[in-house]
Amino acid sequence: MEAIRRYWCKAIEHLDGPLLTIALVILGIGTATVYSATYIGLSRMGPQAVNLLIAFSVMWMVAQVPPQKLLRFAVPLYVLGVILLLAVWLFGIKVNGARRWLHVGVTRIQPSEIMKIAMPLMLAWYFHKHEAALRWRHYATASMLLLVPVAFIIKQPDLGTAILVLAAGFYVIFFAGLSWKVIVGLIAAGAAAAPFAWTMLHDYQRKRILTLIDPTSDPLGTGYHIIQSTIAIGSGGIIGKGWLNGTQTHLEFIPEKHTDFIFAVFSEEWGLIGNLVLLLLYLLLIGRCMMIAANAPTLSSRLLAGAISLNFFTYAFVNMGMVSGILPVVGVPLPFVSYGGTALVTLFLGLGILMSIHTHRMLVKK
Amino acid sequence: MRYTDLSSSDREQEQFRFRLGFAAGMVLLCFVILFARFFWLQVVKHDYYSTRAEENRISLVPIIPNRGLIVDRNGVVMARNYSAFTLEITPSRLQEDLETVIEQIGTLIPITPKDRKRFKKLMEESKNFESIPIRTRLSDDEVARFAANRYRFPGVEVKARLFRQYPLGDVASHALGYMGRINDKDLETIDNAEQTPNYKGTEHIGKAGLEQNYEFQLHGETGYEEVEVDAGGRAVRVLSRTAPVSGNNLSLTLDSKLQEITEQAFGSRRGALVAIEPSTGGILALVSKPTYDPNLFVDGIRGDDWDGLNTDPDKPLLNRAIYSAYPPGSTFKPFMALAALVQGKRTPSQAIADPGYFNFGGHQFRDDKKGGHGMVDMYKSIVESCDTYYYILANDMGIDNIAAFMGQLGLGQRTGVDIQGESEGVLPSQAWKKRRFKKPEHQKWYAGETISIGIGQGYNAYTPIQLAQAVATIANDGVMYRPHLVKYITNSRSGEKTMVEPQPIRDLKLKPEHLAVIKNAMVGVNKAGTGARAFAGAGYESAGKTGTAQVFSLKGEKYVEGATKHHLRDHSLFIAYAPAEQPKIALAVIVENGGFGAAAAAPIARMVLDYYILGKVPKGPANEDEEGDDGGH
């Protein structure tokens, strides 16, 4: 008995209770919503359980590894990611006009996913290496490390992932102390370059942005998704239509209803109150992550933790923003809610890294 | 060194925490923006989006009501509905070429070239998104065969539909009218009547006759099924159902048996007959020959049938009873005589010496009887149909006095019968001529023109229904009713009956002694005058007047050189009522190119009266080839 207790304590030693609890609550909400979104069926519940098991294992394993050791993976992982992106560019599979996938034996992988974790890891490692004397050239190099893979991802084209990777990398550079002047300058330059960037966008991407401004301009085409999801959200009202009672959901008016647009399903069935609860849960999650970041003992772990915290925010904000019609439609899942194995594993990997940073901080100080 | 290191590290952490705080602020700001957006959608605009969601979800499927029945005065059904399966194609939903699809359907269910022709015609008339029948009246076997192969034919469906049916076939077709698919003009009518919502799902509408005139009574109230549909438009479940209310039933004044007998009496001849119940104005029979079969129109008339009806020189679609205006000929004489009495131009006994002609303005107006009728008083003038008497009378009265009285009798104006397509006819007068002609030299009325008006020729032209109304008014002692076909309308919901015409429209206030003279003379016609042969041995006392109208064209119809001699023969007319005391029926009949009134028209009138008064069913049409040889003009 005592032995079991000891093993148990050992097993959960590197887990963070509050973080895990919040994540699991959001995941619970997500699973209930997926259940409703998929014809009130159990078809997605089995795979979801398997995904969760894998994701949980990944988290647990990563949490056991001290942050310093995690940093050793930074360069190989980053290099692997870049090589795979190059491979996608050369031999990738085209699906719906976008070259995002790579055949690896029996399955296919999306290398841009790897970059979501590899990028902050790499940049954190890089800044850690040059910790003592950070000069502008270090920031410039870091920017290059960031922009090259992002350019590949944009080229695929996969605007959603590119934004997420770009954001993740930028957060690291920001937390590393990039001068405010440069940040303001970048924003100004971005605004100035917007018309130029506009011409670089693909037709469908431009259409999505135009549709955002006026969804009714193309009610049966690009605008359809936004119109139907805003109808779902709006018709939910304050208290919602109740779990399993969303008409927009169950009559198939919402596209991608168990993945990217799942927030419309949740919002229709749970209303403004549900949305408020979900927003607060995300705030708690991000808040806990930031606490971990604030207390992280080393620069690299601070940067990593800060970037991961803001990653969760980016996912949640971009997804809810696009489904409610204030941001363009880009393929970003709602963290811990949208159905999908890869996304879940990536998210729990992030949690694992945070837990590792948090539970190993005393060891570092010692 | 170690100290500075630490301090730099501390500063670095300080900076990090500051930036983390800044980031947290941004996160909070973004979440507040999101919440504001949710509040906007879910609270401020909630009603709007709720409605949108309901509109997405709920589709109203109209349920077409049963159309009201039409029954005759004895309850015999003249128009009813039957349910049948049709195979319908929605051209816009086809995934293959229309011809190919029809070809493929043809391998399952026989489709005749006639079906194709009708389909083509309907296609031309309708919009692309409508569903159009390619085959009607499918057998159960055919329905089953198609159902098993349904998946192969997107855009092709079997539908159960109600069709109109006229069990008596072509009997009374001009009174009943027919149904057709709703066109743009009909949509306008529906819109003007504010009936547009009620016609959702309705595809057919009354196009003529009672079906047209009482359309909004017959149609009923469309019911609705609220159906929940998914994004693909498939019905998921029925939420609620509002039952349709059947249309109101029409009970006619028409006697379908009398109508049928009358139509048979005409045989193959062209013409019209209107029989009216004098005491009510109710139309007992409204015949226009030739007729057509309204059943042909029910599921879309085929192109060749339609062309046939339209190009037939006998014009079967023309409603002669209310549209065609004919010179009344000598049937005009009793009305002239009555006018003379009322206006004090003649006394009954005042007689003229008839030399067989009347000279006016250097022109000799001849009487039909060579040598004349001798001394002629009013009674004799009607019984023997003396022309000279009326030449002189017309001249004495003047055109405007004649027009004033005839107008009172309803001649030259629409009777207001409850079917559409009536024409006015021509009641000549000085004012009329001014209106009719444009050039000043044509507008002047010449006194010489009045002379032939007296015997019902000249510009005179009246519809059969106007003549029937005039006779009925005399039969009813000067009290005039609007001729009408519908006796009452039965509300399908409450069973309440609404009478259509309870009130007379006019009382001519005729003096009994004047009426007696005219009635007496008309009885004389059938006893000893021009109608005597036709009414020999009738077994009841009737009143009548023969007429013969010269065929000439007022409306400028072209004289066709190659036209058969038959088409140049005079029109034969007869007006009558019976029994002479307390008349139950008054009628006017015209047989186009029938020759003398006594020859063609009077025997038809006899058959009608025999059936209506005695219940005698004739054995065949009235003798068609008899050439009139007495003075029944």
mmCIF file of C-alpha atoms in Angstrom, chain B residues 194-502:
data_model
loop_
_atom_site.group_PDB
_atom_site.id
_atom_site.type_symbol
_atom_site.label_atom_id
_atom_site.label_comp_id
_atom_site.label_asym_id
_atom_site.label_seq_id
_atom_site.Cartn_x
_atom_site.Cartn_y
_atom_site.Cartn_z
ATOM 1 C CA GLU B 194 -54.249 40.109 -52.305
ATOM 2 C CA GLN B 195 -54.367 36.353 -52.598
ATOM 3 C CA THR B 196 -50.682 35.796 -53.304
ATOM 4 C CA PRO B 197 -49.872 33.951 -50.056
ATOM 5 C CA ASN B 198 -52.908 31.749 -50.526
ATOM 6 C CA TYR B 199 -51.720 30.674 -53.965
ATOM 7 C CA LYS B 200 -48.362 29.348 -52.826
ATOM 8 C CA GLY B 201 -48.190 25.901 -54.281
ATOM 9 C CA THR B 202 -51.248 26.323 -56.479
ATOM 10 C CA GLU B 203 -50.385 25.694 -60.093
ATOM 11 C CA HIS B 204 -53.711 25.869 -61.848
ATOM 12 C CA ILE B 205 -56.306 28.583 -62.029
ATOM 13 C CA GLY B 206 -59.682 29.097 -63.690
ATOM 14 C CA LYS B 207 -59.101 30.501 -67.135
ATOM 15 C CA ALA B 208 -62.636 30.974 -68.403
ATOM 16 C CA GLY B 209 -66.278 30.772 -67.410
ATOM 17 C CA LEU B 210 -67.328 30.101 -63.834
ATOM 18 C CA GLU B 211 -63.953 28.557 -63.027
ATOM 19 C CA GLN B 212 -62.440 31.944 -63.753
ATOM 20 C CA ASN B 213 -65.113 34.223 -62.375
ATOM 21 C CA TYR B 214 -65.525 32.392 -59.075
ATOM 22 C CA GLU B 215 -61.844 31.461 -58.819
ATOM 23 C CA PHE B 216 -61.376 32.908 -55.341
ATOM 24 C CA GLN B 217 -64.526 31.192 -54.048
ATOM 25 C CA LEU B 218 -63.597 27.844 -55.542
ATOM 26 C CA HIS B 219 -59.939 27.873 -54.610
ATOM 27 C CA GLY B 220 -60.175 27.512 -50.839
ATOM 28 C CA GLU B 221 -57.519 28.312 -48.255
ATOM 29 C CA THR B 222 -54.118 26.812 -48.661
ATOM 30 C CA GLY B 223 -52.911 24.845 -45.669
ATOM 31 C CA TYR B 224 -49.334 24.650 -44.477
ATOM 32 C CA GLU B 225 -47.009 22.108 -43.078
ATOM 33 C CA GLU B 226 -44.116 23.461 -41.085
ATOM 34 C CA VAL B 227 -41.277 21.162 -41.901
ATOM 35 C CA GLU B 228 -37.859 21.141 -40.324
ATOM 36 C CA VAL B 229 -35.233 20.909 -43.029
ATOM 37 C CA ASP B 230 -31.501 20.424 -42.901
ATOM 38 C CA ALA B 231 -28.897 22.445 -44.786
ATOM 39 C CA GLY B 232 -29.363 20.196 -47.809
ATOM 40 C CA GLY B 233 -33.077 20.999 -47.911
ATOM 41 C CA ARG B 234 -34.148 17.509 -46.873
ATOM 42 C CA ALA B 235 -37.186 17.311 -44.614
ATOM 43 C CA VAL B 236 -36.277 16.049 -41.167
ATOM 44 C CA ARG B 237 -39.645 16.135 -39.433
ATOM 45 C CA VAL B 238 -43.024 17.825 -39.541
ATOM 46 C CA LEU B 239 -43.406 20.450 -36.812
ATOM 47 C CA SER B 240 -46.980 21.528 -37.309
ATOM 48 C CA ARG B 241 -49.774 21.320 -39.789
ATOM 49 C CA THR B 242 -52.464 23.806 -40.681
ATOM 50 C CA ALA B 243 -55.110 21.944 -42.620
ATOM 51 C CA PRO B 244 -56.286 23.484 -45.862
ATOM 52 C CA VAL B 245 -59.887 24.634 -46.152
ATOM 53 C CA SER B 246 -61.666 23.357 -49.222
ATOM 54 C CA GLY B 247 -63.041 25.830 -51.694
ATOM 55 C CA ASN B 248 -66.699 26.819 -51.584
ATOM 56 C CA ASN B 249 -69.144 24.878 -53.694
ATOM 57 C CA LEU B 250 -71.129 26.576 -56.431
ATOM 58 C CA SER B 251 -74.754 25.585 -56.941
ATOM 59 C CA LEU B 252 -75.909 26.749 -60.318
ATOM 60 C CA THR B 253 -79.232 27.887 -61.650
ATOM 61 C CA LEU B 254 -78.288 25.844 -64.696
ATOM 62 C CA ASP B 255 -80.176 22.632 -65.450
ATOM 63 C CA SER B 256 -77.528 20.304 -66.789
ATOM 64 C CA LYS B 257 -80.069 18.006 -68.431
ATOM 65 C CA LEU B 258 -81.745 20.924 -70.165
ATOM 66 C CA GLN B 259 -78.319 22.132 -71.204
ATOM 67 C CA GLU B 260 -77.416 18.752 -72.619
ATOM 68 C CA ILE B 261 -80.686 18.430 -74.524
ATOM 69 C CA THR B 262 -80.263 21.922 -75.926
ATOM 70 C CA GLU B 263 -76.745 21.215 -77.089
ATOM 71 C CA GLN B 264 -77.964 18.030 -78.763
ATOM 72 C CA ALA B 265 -80.812 19.910 -80.390
ATOM 73 C CA PHE B 266 -78.305 22.088 -82.235
ATOM 74 C CA GLY B 267 -76.711 19.044 -83.779
ATOM 75 C CA SER B 268 -73.713 20.131 -85.759
ATOM 76 C CA ARG B 269 -74.963 23.666 -86.281
ATOM 77 C CA ARG B 270 -73.276 26.746 -84.910
ATOM 78 C CA GLY B 271 -75.190 29.103 -82.709
ATOM 79 C CA ALA B 272 -76.183 29.977 -79.191
ATOM 80 C CA LEU B 273 -79.096 29.711 -76.806
ATOM 81 C CA VAL B 274 -79.678 31.345 -73.482
ATOM 82 C CA ALA B 275 -82.625 30.256 -71.353
ATOM 83 C CA ILE B 276 -83.507 32.261 -68.263
ATOM 84 C CA GLU B 277 -85.929 31.818 -65.393
ATOM 85 C CA PRO B 278 -87.826 35.140 -65.756
ATOM 86 C CA SER B 279 -88.745 35.505 -62.080
ATOM 87 C CA THR B 280 -85.121 35.325 -60.888
ATOM 88 C CA GLY B 281 -82.776 35.891 -63.809
ATOM 89 C CA GLY B 282 -81.262 32.486 -63.158
ATOM 90 C CA ILE B 283 -79.799 31.027 -66.325
ATOM 91 C CA LEU B 284 -81.264 27.580 -67.054
ATOM 92 C CA ALA B 285 -79.150 26.881 -70.091
ATOM 93 C CA LEU B 286 -76.275 28.737 -71.675
ATOM 94 C CA VAL B 287 -75.305 27.142 -74.931
ATOM 95 C CA SER B 288 -72.680 28.105 -77.430
ATOM 96 C CA LYS B 289 -72.082 25.724 -80.276
ATOM 97 C CA PRO B 290 -69.733 24.188 -81.096
ATOM 98 C CA THR B 291 -68.492 23.326 -77.614
ATOM 99 C CA TYR B 292 -65.189 21.948 -76.444
ATOM 100 C CA ASP B 293 -64.169 19.456 -73.794
ATOM 101 C CA PRO B 294 -62.749 21.317 -70.774
ATOM 102 C CA ASN B 295 -61.169 18.047 -69.619
ATOM 103 C CA LEU B 296 -58.592 18.551 -72.377
ATOM 104 C CA PHE B 297 -57.144 21.475 -70.438
ATOM 105 C CA VAL B 298 -56.919 19.778 -67.073
ATOM 106 C CA ASP B 299 -53.375 18.450 -67.111
ATOM 107 C CA GLY B 300 -52.077 20.840 -69.702
ATOM 108 C CA ILE B 301 -53.611 20.916 -73.127
ATOM 109 C CA ARG B 302 -51.509 19.381 -75.853
ATOM 110 C CA GLY B 303 -50.228 21.683 -78.561
ATOM 111 C CA ASP B 304 -52.217 20.100 -81.373
ATOM 112 C CA ASP B 305 -55.465 20.120 -79.372
ATOM 113 C CA TRP B 306 -54.924 23.769 -78.613
ATOM 114 C CA ASP B 307 -54.135 24.617 -82.214
ATOM 115 C CA GLY B 308 -57.161 22.642 -83.307
ATOM 116 C CA LEU B 309 -59.465 24.622 -81.047
ATOM 117 C CA ASN B 310 -57.901 27.883 -82.090
ATOM 118 C CA THR B 311 -57.796 27.398 -85.819
ATOM 119 C CA ASP B 312 -61.179 25.665 -86.208
ATOM 120 C CA PRO B 313 -63.191 27.991 -88.473
ATOM 121 C CA ASP B 314 -66.222 27.284 -86.259
ATOM 122 C CA LYS B 315 -64.326 28.805 -83.297
ATOM 123 C CA PRO B 316 -65.374 26.408 -80.529
ATOM 124 C CA LEU B 317 -63.649 28.484 -77.836
ATOM 125 C CA LEU B 318 -65.763 31.525 -78.708
ATOM 126 C CA ASN B 319 -68.604 31.983 -76.260
ATOM 127 C CA ARG B 320 -71.282 33.034 -78.726
ATOM 128 C CA ALA B 321 -73.928 33.283 -76.008
ATOM 129 C CA ILE B 322 -72.322 36.299 -74.399
ATOM 130 C CA TYR B 323 -69.724 37.547 -76.858
ATOM 131 C CA SER B 324 -71.152 37.340 -80.379
ATOM 132 C CA ALA B 325 -73.531 40.130 -81.320
ATOM 133 C CA TYR B 326 -76.105 39.400 -84.004
ATOM 134 C CA PRO B 327 -78.717 41.600 -85.637
ATOM 135 C CA PRO B 328 -81.957 40.554 -83.906
ATOM 136 C CA GLY B 329 -84.007 40.553 -87.095
ATOM 137 C CA SER B 330 -87.736 40.307 -86.565
ATOM 138 C CA THR B 331 -87.332 39.235 -82.941
ATOM 139 C CA PHE B 332 -86.898 42.970 -82.454
ATOM 140 C CA LYS B 333 -90.507 43.651 -83.424
ATOM 141 C CA PRO B 334 -92.255 42.911 -80.106
ATOM 142 C CA PHE B 335 -89.772 45.257 -78.395
ATOM 143 C CA MET B 336 -90.497 47.943 -81.013
ATOM 144 C CA ALA B 337 -94.230 47.509 -80.541
ATOM 145 C CA LEU B 338 -93.853 47.801 -76.772
ATOM 146 C CA ALA B 339 -91.748 50.911 -77.209
ATOM 147 C CA ALA B 340 -94.464 52.447 -79.392
ATOM 148 C CA LEU B 341 -97.113 51.746 -76.742
ATOM 149 C CA VAL B 342 -95.009 53.044 -73.871
ATOM 150 C CA GLN B 343 -94.025 56.181 -75.758
ATOM 151 C CA GLY B 344 -97.569 56.705 -77.070
ATOM 152 C CA LYS B 345 -96.613 56.469 -80.719
ATOM 153 C CA ARG B 346 -99.196 53.796 -81.464
ATOM 154 C CA THR B 347 -102.362 52.338 -80.019
ATOM 155 C CA PRO B 348 -102.901 48.604 -80.375
ATOM 156 C CA SER B 349 -105.750 49.030 -82.828
ATOM 157 C CA GLN B 350 -104.138 51.728 -84.955
ATOM 158 C CA ALA B 351 -103.662 50.055 -88.347
ATOM 159 C CA ILE B 352 -101.759 50.776 -91.519
ATOM 160 C CA ALA B 353 -102.437 49.653 -95.039
ATOM 161 C CA ASP B 354 -99.449 47.615 -96.163
ATOM 162 C CA PRO B 355 -98.773 47.780 -99.900
ATOM 163 C CA GLY B 356 -95.728 45.560 -99.505
ATOM 164 C CA TYR B 357 -93.202 48.359 -99.360
ATOM 165 C CA PHE B 358 -92.363 51.676 -97.753
ATOM 166 C CA ASN B 359 -90.817 54.495 -99.731
ATOM 167 C CA PHE B 360 -88.441 56.809 -97.957
ATOM 168 C CA GLY B 361 -85.997 59.290 -99.362
ATOM 169 C CA GLY B 362 -86.152 57.857 -102.840
ATOM 170 C CA HIS B 363 -85.482 54.306 -101.592
ATOM 171 C CA GLN B 364 -88.009 51.509 -101.465
ATOM 172 C CA PHE B 365 -87.951 49.359 -98.309
ATOM 173 C CA ARG B 366 -89.612 46.049 -99.239
ATOM 174 C CA ASP B 367 -91.774 43.799 -97.145
ATOM 175 C CA ASP B 368 -90.993 40.147 -97.374
ATOM 176 C CA LYS B 369 -94.512 39.357 -98.475
ATOM 177 C CA LYS B 370 -95.142 40.427 -102.015
ATOM 178 C CA GLY B 371 -98.232 42.592 -102.241
ATOM 179 C CA GLY B 372 -98.206 43.266 -98.512
ATOM 180 C CA HIS B 373 -100.237 42.099 -95.521
ATOM 181 C CA GLY B 374 -103.232 44.347 -96.164
ATOM 182 C CA MET B 375 -104.564 46.220 -93.142
ATOM 183 C CA VAL B 376 -102.142 45.609 -90.288
ATOM 184 C CA ASP B 377 -102.656 46.471 -86.622
ATOM 185 C CA MET B 378 -100.148 45.824 -83.847
ATOM 186 C CA TYR B 379 -101.284 42.262 -83.146
ATOM 187 C CA LYS B 380 -101.106 41.275 -86.812
ATOM 188 C CA SER B 381 -97.782 43.050 -87.256
ATOM 189 C CA ILE B 382 -96.197 40.719 -84.708
ATOM 190 C CA VAL B 383 -98.034 37.513 -85.589
ATOM 191 C CA GLU B 384 -97.399 37.836 -89.305
ATOM 192 C CA SER B 385 -94.136 39.709 -88.868
ATOM 193 C CA CYS B 386 -95.067 42.585 -91.107
ATOM 194 C CA ASP B 387 -92.036 44.706 -92.088
ATOM 195 C CA THR B 388 -93.843 47.719 -93.500
ATOM 196 C CA TYR B 389 -95.566 48.374 -90.147
ATOM 197 C CA TYR B 390 -92.178 48.666 -88.474
ATOM 198 C CA TYR B 391 -90.548 50.695 -91.251
ATOM 199 C CA ILE B 392 -93.191 53.327 -90.671
ATOM 200 C CA LEU B 393 -93.104 52.981 -86.898
ATOM 201 C CA ALA B 394 -89.336 53.383 -86.775
ATOM 202 C CA ASN B 395 -89.562 56.461 -88.942
ATOM 203 C CA ASP B 396 -92.249 57.908 -86.693
ATOM 204 C CA MET B 397 -90.360 57.207 -83.483
ATOM 205 C CA GLY B 398 -86.911 58.338 -84.514
ATOM 206 C CA ILE B 399 -83.656 56.577 -83.668
ATOM 207 C CA ASP B 400 -83.060 58.133 -80.267
ATOM 208 C CA ASN B 401 -86.508 57.217 -78.911
ATOM 209 C CA ILE B 402 -85.950 53.640 -80.044
ATOM 210 C CA ALA B 403 -82.522 53.589 -78.440
ATOM 211 C CA ALA B 404 -83.881 55.007 -75.185
ATOM 212 C CA PHE B 405 -86.436 52.221 -74.770
ATOM 213 C CA MET B 406 -84.179 49.395 -75.954
ATOM 214 C CA GLY B 407 -81.553 50.579 -73.510
ATOM 215 C CA GLN B 408 -84.154 50.170 -70.738
ATOM 216 C CA LEU B 409 -84.623 46.599 -71.904
ATOM 217 C CA GLY B 410 -80.905 46.023 -71.462
ATOM 218 C CA LEU B 411 -80.049 45.800 -75.140
ATOM 219 C CA GLY B 412 -76.657 47.088 -76.231
ATOM 220 C CA GLN B 413 -75.114 46.860 -72.790
ATOM 221 C CA ARG B 414 -73.431 44.128 -70.816
ATOM 222 C CA THR B 415 -75.931 42.201 -68.714
ATOM 223 C CA GLY B 416 -73.383 41.628 -65.962
ATOM 224 C CA VAL B 417 -73.713 37.867 -66.124
ATOM 225 C CA ASP B 418 -71.313 36.142 -63.739
ATOM 226 C CA ILE B 419 -68.864 34.933 -66.335
ATOM 227 C CA GLN B 420 -66.343 37.082 -68.128
ATOM 228 C CA GLY B 421 -66.018 37.894 -71.800
ATOM 229 C CA GLU B 422 -69.323 39.610 -72.434
ATOM 230 C CA SER B 423 -69.533 42.102 -75.263
ATOM 231 C CA GLU B 424 -71.773 45.140 -75.419
ATOM 232 C CA GLY B 425 -73.302 44.641 -78.821
ATOM 233 C CA VAL B 426 -74.539 47.709 -80.674
ATOM 234 C CA LEU B 427 -77.531 49.817 -79.708
ATOM 235 C CA PRO B 428 -77.569 52.368 -82.520
ATOM 236 C CA SER B 429 -78.354 55.996 -81.800
ATOM 237 C CA GLN B 430 -77.074 59.369 -82.940
ATOM 238 C CA ALA B 431 -74.677 59.500 -80.021
ATOM 239 C CA TRP B 432 -73.494 55.969 -80.765
ATOM 240 C CA LYS B 433 -72.702 56.836 -84.357
ATOM 241 C CA LYS B 434 -70.719 59.848 -83.273
ATOM 242 C CA ARG B 435 -68.666 57.682 -80.973
ATOM 243 C CA ARG B 436 -68.308 54.871 -83.465
ATOM 244 C CA PHE B 437 -66.956 56.762 -86.456
ATOM 245 C CA LYS B 438 -64.054 59.122 -86.636
ATOM 246 C CA LYS B 439 -64.645 61.080 -89.828
ATOM 247 C CA PRO B 440 -67.298 63.793 -89.478
ATOM 248 C CA GLU B 441 -69.020 62.766 -92.719
ATOM 249 C CA HIS B 442 -69.565 59.272 -91.231
ATOM 250 C CA GLN B 443 -70.782 60.534 -87.887
ATOM 251 C CA LYS B 444 -74.092 61.983 -89.046
ATOM 252 C CA TRP B 445 -77.179 59.836 -88.538
ATOM 253 C CA TYR B 446 -79.415 59.695 -91.606
ATOM 254 C CA ALA B 447 -83.149 59.323 -91.165
ATOM 255 C CA GLY B 448 -83.073 56.570 -93.806
ATOM 256 C CA GLU B 449 -80.891 54.497 -91.504
ATOM 257 C CA THR B 450 -83.649 54.432 -88.903
ATOM 258 C CA ILE B 451 -86.054 52.563 -91.204
ATOM 259 C CA SER B 452 -84.274 49.169 -91.217
ATOM 260 C CA ILE B 453 -83.534 49.512 -87.485
ATOM 261 C CA GLY B 454 -87.309 48.988 -87.053
ATOM 262 C CA ILE B 455 -87.080 45.402 -88.297
ATOM 263 C CA GLY B 456 -83.945 44.574 -86.344
ATOM 264 C CA GLN B 457 -81.485 45.075 -89.162
ATOM 265 C CA GLY B 458 -79.069 47.885 -89.813
ATOM 266 C CA TYR B 459 -76.545 48.647 -87.122
ATOM 267 C CA ASN B 460 -78.499 46.649 -84.532
ATOM 268 C CA ALA B 461 -76.404 43.878 -82.962
ATOM 269 C CA TYR B 462 -77.148 42.160 -79.662
ATOM 270 C CA THR B 463 -75.774 39.195 -77.864
ATOM 271 C CA PRO B 464 -78.033 36.168 -77.312
ATOM 272 C CA ILE B 465 -77.948 36.782 -73.567
ATOM 273 C CA GLN B 466 -79.190 40.352 -74.053
ATOM 274 C CA LEU B 467 -82.102 39.118 -76.152
ATOM 275 C CA ALA B 468 -82.879 36.445 -73.578
ATOM 276 C CA GLN B 469 -82.816 39.026 -70.813
ATOM 277 C CA ALA B 470 -85.167 41.280 -72.789
ATOM 278 C CA VAL B 471 -87.638 38.445 -73.397
ATOM 279 C CA ALA B 472 -87.429 37.384 -69.782
ATOM 280 C CA THR B 473 -88.186 40.953 -68.716
ATOM 281 C CA ILE B 474 -91.344 40.991 -70.797
ATOM 282 C CA ALA B 475 -92.282 37.546 -69.507
ATOM 283 C CA ASN B 476 -91.743 38.861 -65.973
ATOM 284 C CA ASP B 477 -93.983 41.884 -66.558
ATOM 285 C CA GLY B 478 -91.199 44.407 -66.821
ATOM 286 C CA VAL B 479 -89.187 43.442 -63.749
ATOM 287 C CA MET B 480 -85.620 42.768 -64.842
ATOM 288 C CA TYR B 481 -83.090 40.540 -63.135
ATOM 289 C CA ARG B 482 -79.425 40.267 -63.887
ATOM 290 C CA PRO B 483 -78.852 36.969 -65.686
ATOM 291 C CA HIS B 484 -76.690 34.757 -63.516
ATOM 292 C CA LEU B 485 -75.408 31.215 -63.417
ATOM 293 C CA VAL B 486 -74.712 30.726 -59.728
ATOM 294 C CA LYS B 487 -77.727 30.356 -57.498
ATOM 295 C CA TYR B 488 -75.879 30.133 -54.223
ATOM 296 C CA ILE B 489 -72.426 29.523 -52.832
ATOM 297 C CA THR B 490 -72.033 27.011 -50.029
ATOM 298 C CA ASN B 491 -69.305 27.883 -47.554
ATOM 299 C CA SER B 492 -67.282 24.724 -47.150
ATOM 300 C CA ARG B 493 -66.500 25.450 -43.505
ATOM 301 C CA SER B 494 -69.806 26.654 -42.113
ATOM 302 C CA GLY B 495 -72.168 25.167 -44.669
ATOM 303 C CA GLU B 496 -73.743 28.599 -44.935
ATOM 304 C CA LYS B 497 -75.403 29.397 -48.248
ATOM 305 C CA THR B 498 -75.041 32.805 -49.873
ATOM 306 C CA MET B 499 -77.606 33.604 -52.544
ATOM 307 C CA VAL B 500 -76.088 35.342 -55.523
ATOM 308 C CA GLU B 501 -78.917 37.438 -56.936
ATOM 309 C CA PRO B 502 -81.912 38.037 -54.727
#
